[in-house]
């Protein structure tokens, strides 16, 4: 019975949002919202909890067996999330939305205001974390709650704080 409910929800969301592609077995336990022409592809077996929002004219690719819980992704270029990632009530923004120089702030954003984000496999991003443009988060890493990620995160570490600092390394 539960599988039927998830299948109906997948069907409804793909009809509602033609730019949304859902893999096999995606479980939508909450809601999905797409805005401004964003293209979204969600991999097999991924679970969606609470309200997960995608916005912007870019593209989002979510791998297989992920959990997105109240996540907000704003993209003008691309956001790529690997397999088996956990994203909890966080924000990923591949753009600044506005130009930095005071005389250009009300002009349309220039290409320098945006850069792709890559989250590699098996990454956990904690609640209220903010991942900014141009960042790559290495596989098996953890981004602590309320962390502001401004630069690349190496594989197999825990980062926390504003700006992020490496607080732990996972040894093989």
GROMACS .gro file of C-alpha atoms in nm:
model
  172
    1UNK     CA    1   0.000   0.000   0.000
    2UNK     CA    2   0.279   0.244   0.091
    3UNK     CA    3   0.454   0.178  -0.242
    4UNK     CA    4   0.133   0.266  -0.424
    5UNK     CA    5   0.109   0.597  -0.238
    6UNK     CA    6   0.469   0.685  -0.330
    7UNK     CA    7   0.408   0.584  -0.693
    8UNK     CA    8   0.101   0.809  -0.710
    9UNK     CA    9   0.297   1.099  -0.559
   10UNK     CA   10   0.583   1.046  -0.806
   11UNK     CA   11   0.333   1.049  -1.093
   12UNK     CA   12   0.161   1.363  -0.968
   13UNK     CA   13   0.487   1.556  -0.921
   14UNK     CA   14   0.622   1.461  -1.265
   15UNK     CA   15   0.296   1.581  -1.420
   16UNK     CA   16   0.299   1.900  -1.211
   17UNK     CA   17   0.665   1.977  -1.292
   18UNK     CA   18   0.771   1.870  -1.645
   19UNK     CA   19   1.134   1.964  -1.563
   20UNK     CA   20   1.143   1.712  -1.275
   21UNK     CA   21   1.277   1.360  -1.329
   22UNK     CA   22   1.232   1.107  -1.048
   23UNK     CA   23   1.417   0.776  -1.029
   24UNK     CA   24   1.269   0.442  -0.928
   25UNK     CA   25   1.155   0.414  -0.571
   26UNK     CA   26   1.182   0.783  -0.482
   27UNK     CA   27   0.983   0.834  -0.161
   28UNK     CA   28   0.815   1.173  -0.133
   29UNK     CA   29   0.706   1.190   0.230
   30UNK     CA   30   0.683   1.569   0.226
   31UNK     CA   31   0.649   1.811  -0.066
   32UNK     CA   32   0.860   1.930  -0.358
   33UNK     CA   33   0.849   2.282  -0.505
   34UNK     CA   34   1.023   2.391  -0.825
   35UNK     CA   35   1.048   2.759  -0.929
   36UNK     CA   36   1.186   2.970  -1.216
   37UNK     CA   37   1.253   2.694  -1.470
   38UNK     CA   38   1.496   2.486  -1.266
   39UNK     CA   39   1.561   2.135  -1.402
   40UNK     CA   40   1.583   1.865  -1.133
   41UNK     CA   41   1.682   1.499  -1.154
   42UNK     CA   42   1.649   1.286  -0.841
   43UNK     CA   43   1.811   0.941  -0.828
   44UNK     CA   44   1.666   0.602  -0.738
   45UNK     CA   45   1.564   0.538  -0.380
   46UNK     CA   46   1.605   0.898  -0.261
   47UNK     CA   47   1.377   1.013   0.021
   48UNK     CA   48   1.217   1.358   0.036
   49UNK     CA   49   1.100   1.477   0.379
   50UNK     CA   50   0.919   1.800   0.464
   51UNK     CA   51   0.926   2.077   0.201
   52UNK     CA   52   1.223   2.054  -0.038
   53UNK     CA   53   1.258   2.360  -0.266
   54UNK     CA   54   1.450   2.413  -0.588
   55UNK     CA   55   1.474   2.752  -0.760
   56UNK     CA   56   1.657   2.927  -1.043
   57UNK     CA   57   1.724   2.866  -1.410
   58UNK     CA   58   1.999   2.608  -1.346
   59UNK     CA   59   2.011   2.232  -1.306
   60UNK     CA   60   2.013   2.010  -0.997
   61UNK     CA   61   2.121   1.645  -1.001
   62UNK     CA   62   2.066   1.438  -0.686
   63UNK     CA   63   2.219   1.091  -0.670
   64UNK     CA   64   2.067   0.764  -0.554
   65UNK     CA   65   1.973   0.672  -0.198
   66UNK     CA   66   1.993   1.028  -0.061
   67UNK     CA   67   1.782   1.197   0.204
   68UNK     CA   68   1.669   1.557   0.148
   69UNK     CA   69   1.497   1.698   0.455
   70UNK     CA   70   1.362   2.056   0.428
   71UNK     CA   71   1.646   2.148   0.189
   72UNK     CA   72   1.655   2.463  -0.028
   73UNK     CA   73   1.868   2.468  -0.344
   74UNK     CA   74   1.904   2.784  -0.549
   75UNK     CA   75   2.087   2.741  -0.878
   76UNK     CA   76   2.183   2.955  -1.176
   77UNK     CA   77   2.441   2.704  -1.303
   78UNK     CA   78   2.439   2.358  -1.148
   79UNK     CA   79   2.430   2.177  -0.818
   80UNK     CA   80   2.537   1.812  -0.819
   81UNK     CA   81   2.478   1.589  -0.518
   82UNK     CA   82   2.636   1.243  -0.512
   83UNK     CA   83   2.492   0.911  -0.395
   84UNK     CA   84   2.399   0.832  -0.032
   85UNK     CA   85   2.407   1.196   0.087
   86UNK     CA   86   2.213   1.334   0.383
   87UNK     CA   87   2.099   1.697   0.355
   88UNK     CA   88   1.915   1.825   0.659
   89UNK     CA   89   1.734   2.161   0.653
   90UNK     CA   90   2.024   2.334   0.476
   91UNK     CA   91   2.074   2.573   0.184
   92UNK     CA   92   2.293   2.534  -0.125
   93UNK     CA   93   2.332   2.852  -0.335
   94UNK     CA   94   2.548   2.851  -0.647
   95UNK     CA   95   2.506   3.228  -0.692
   96UNK     CA   96   2.515   3.560  -0.511
   97UNK     CA   97   2.183   3.676  -0.664
   98UNK     CA   98   2.322   4.031  -0.696
   99UNK     CA   99   2.639   4.203  -0.810
  100UNK     CA  100   2.872   4.314  -0.530
  101UNK     CA  101   2.979   4.665  -0.649
  102UNK     CA  102   2.731   4.924  -0.516
  103UNK     CA  103   2.670   5.081  -0.859
  104UNK     CA  104   2.580   4.738  -1.009
  105UNK     CA  105   2.364   4.587  -0.731
  106UNK     CA  106   2.035   4.652  -0.910
  107UNK     CA  107   2.163   4.532  -1.249
  108UNK     CA  108   2.108   4.172  -1.363
  109UNK     CA  109   2.370   3.940  -1.211
  110UNK     CA  110   2.684   3.889  -1.420
  111UNK     CA  111   2.846   3.547  -1.470
  112UNK     CA  112   3.103   3.618  -1.194
  113UNK     CA  113   2.820   3.598  -0.938
  114UNK     CA  114   2.775   3.223  -0.991
  115UNK     CA  115   2.972   2.897  -0.991
  116UNK     CA  116   2.865   2.529  -0.970
  117UNK     CA  117   2.847   2.334  -0.643
  118UNK     CA  118   2.950   1.968  -0.618
  119UNK     CA  119   2.868   1.748  -0.320
  120UNK     CA  120   3.047   1.415  -0.357
  121UNK     CA  121   2.916   1.075  -0.238
  122UNK     CA  122   2.817   1.000   0.122
  123UNK     CA  123   2.827   1.359   0.249
  124UNK     CA  124   2.618   1.470   0.546
  125UNK     CA  125   2.520   1.839   0.560
  126UNK     CA  126   2.370   1.942   0.894
  127UNK     CA  127   2.075   2.164   0.976
  128UNK     CA  128   2.100   2.535   0.892
  129UNK     CA  129   2.429   2.492   0.706
  130UNK     CA  130   2.488   2.723   0.409
  131UNK     CA  131   2.694   2.603   0.111
  132UNK     CA  132   2.805   2.888  -0.116
  133UNK     CA  133   2.891   2.906  -0.487
  134UNK     CA  134   3.187   2.724  -0.636
  135UNK     CA  135   3.233   2.480  -0.349
  136UNK     CA  136   3.322   2.110  -0.375
  137UNK     CA  137   3.255   1.896  -0.067
  138UNK     CA  138   3.468   1.580  -0.068
  139UNK     CA  139   3.323   1.232  -0.027
  140UNK     CA  140   3.249   1.096   0.322
  141UNK     CA  141   3.269   1.445   0.479
  142UNK     CA  142   3.036   1.605   0.731
  143UNK     CA  143   2.929   1.971   0.739
  144UNK     CA  144   2.822   2.059   1.091
  145UNK     CA  145   2.501   2.237   1.182
  146UNK     CA  146   2.494   2.612   1.104
  147UNK     CA  147   2.828   2.597   0.919
  148UNK     CA  148   2.897   2.845   0.638
  149UNK     CA  149   3.092   2.662   0.366
  150UNK     CA  150   3.285   2.915   0.155
  151UNK     CA  151   3.574   2.703   0.026
  152UNK     CA  152   3.627   2.343  -0.080
  153UNK     CA  153   3.603   2.071   0.185
  154UNK     CA  154   3.848   1.781   0.152
  155UNK     CA  155   3.728   1.420   0.162
  156UNK     CA  156   3.673   1.241   0.495
  157UNK     CA  157   3.665   1.540   0.732
  158UNK     CA  158   3.419   1.719   0.959
  159UNK     CA  159   3.391   2.095   0.917
  160UNK     CA  160   3.209   2.337   1.146
  161UNK     CA  161   3.179   2.710   1.210
  162UNK     CA  162   3.161   3.037   1.019
  163UNK     CA  163   3.374   3.024   0.814
  164UNK     CA  164   3.418   2.650   0.815
  165UNK     CA  165   3.714   2.494   0.990
  166UNK     CA  166   3.820   2.131   0.984
  167UNK     CA  167   3.753   1.991   1.333
  168UNK     CA  168   3.804   1.618   1.267
  169UNK     CA  169   3.964   1.388   1.010
  170UNK     CA  170   3.847   1.033   0.949
  171UNK     CA  171   4.147   0.799   0.931
  172UNK     CA  172   4.145   0.485   0.719
   0.00000   0.00000   0.00000
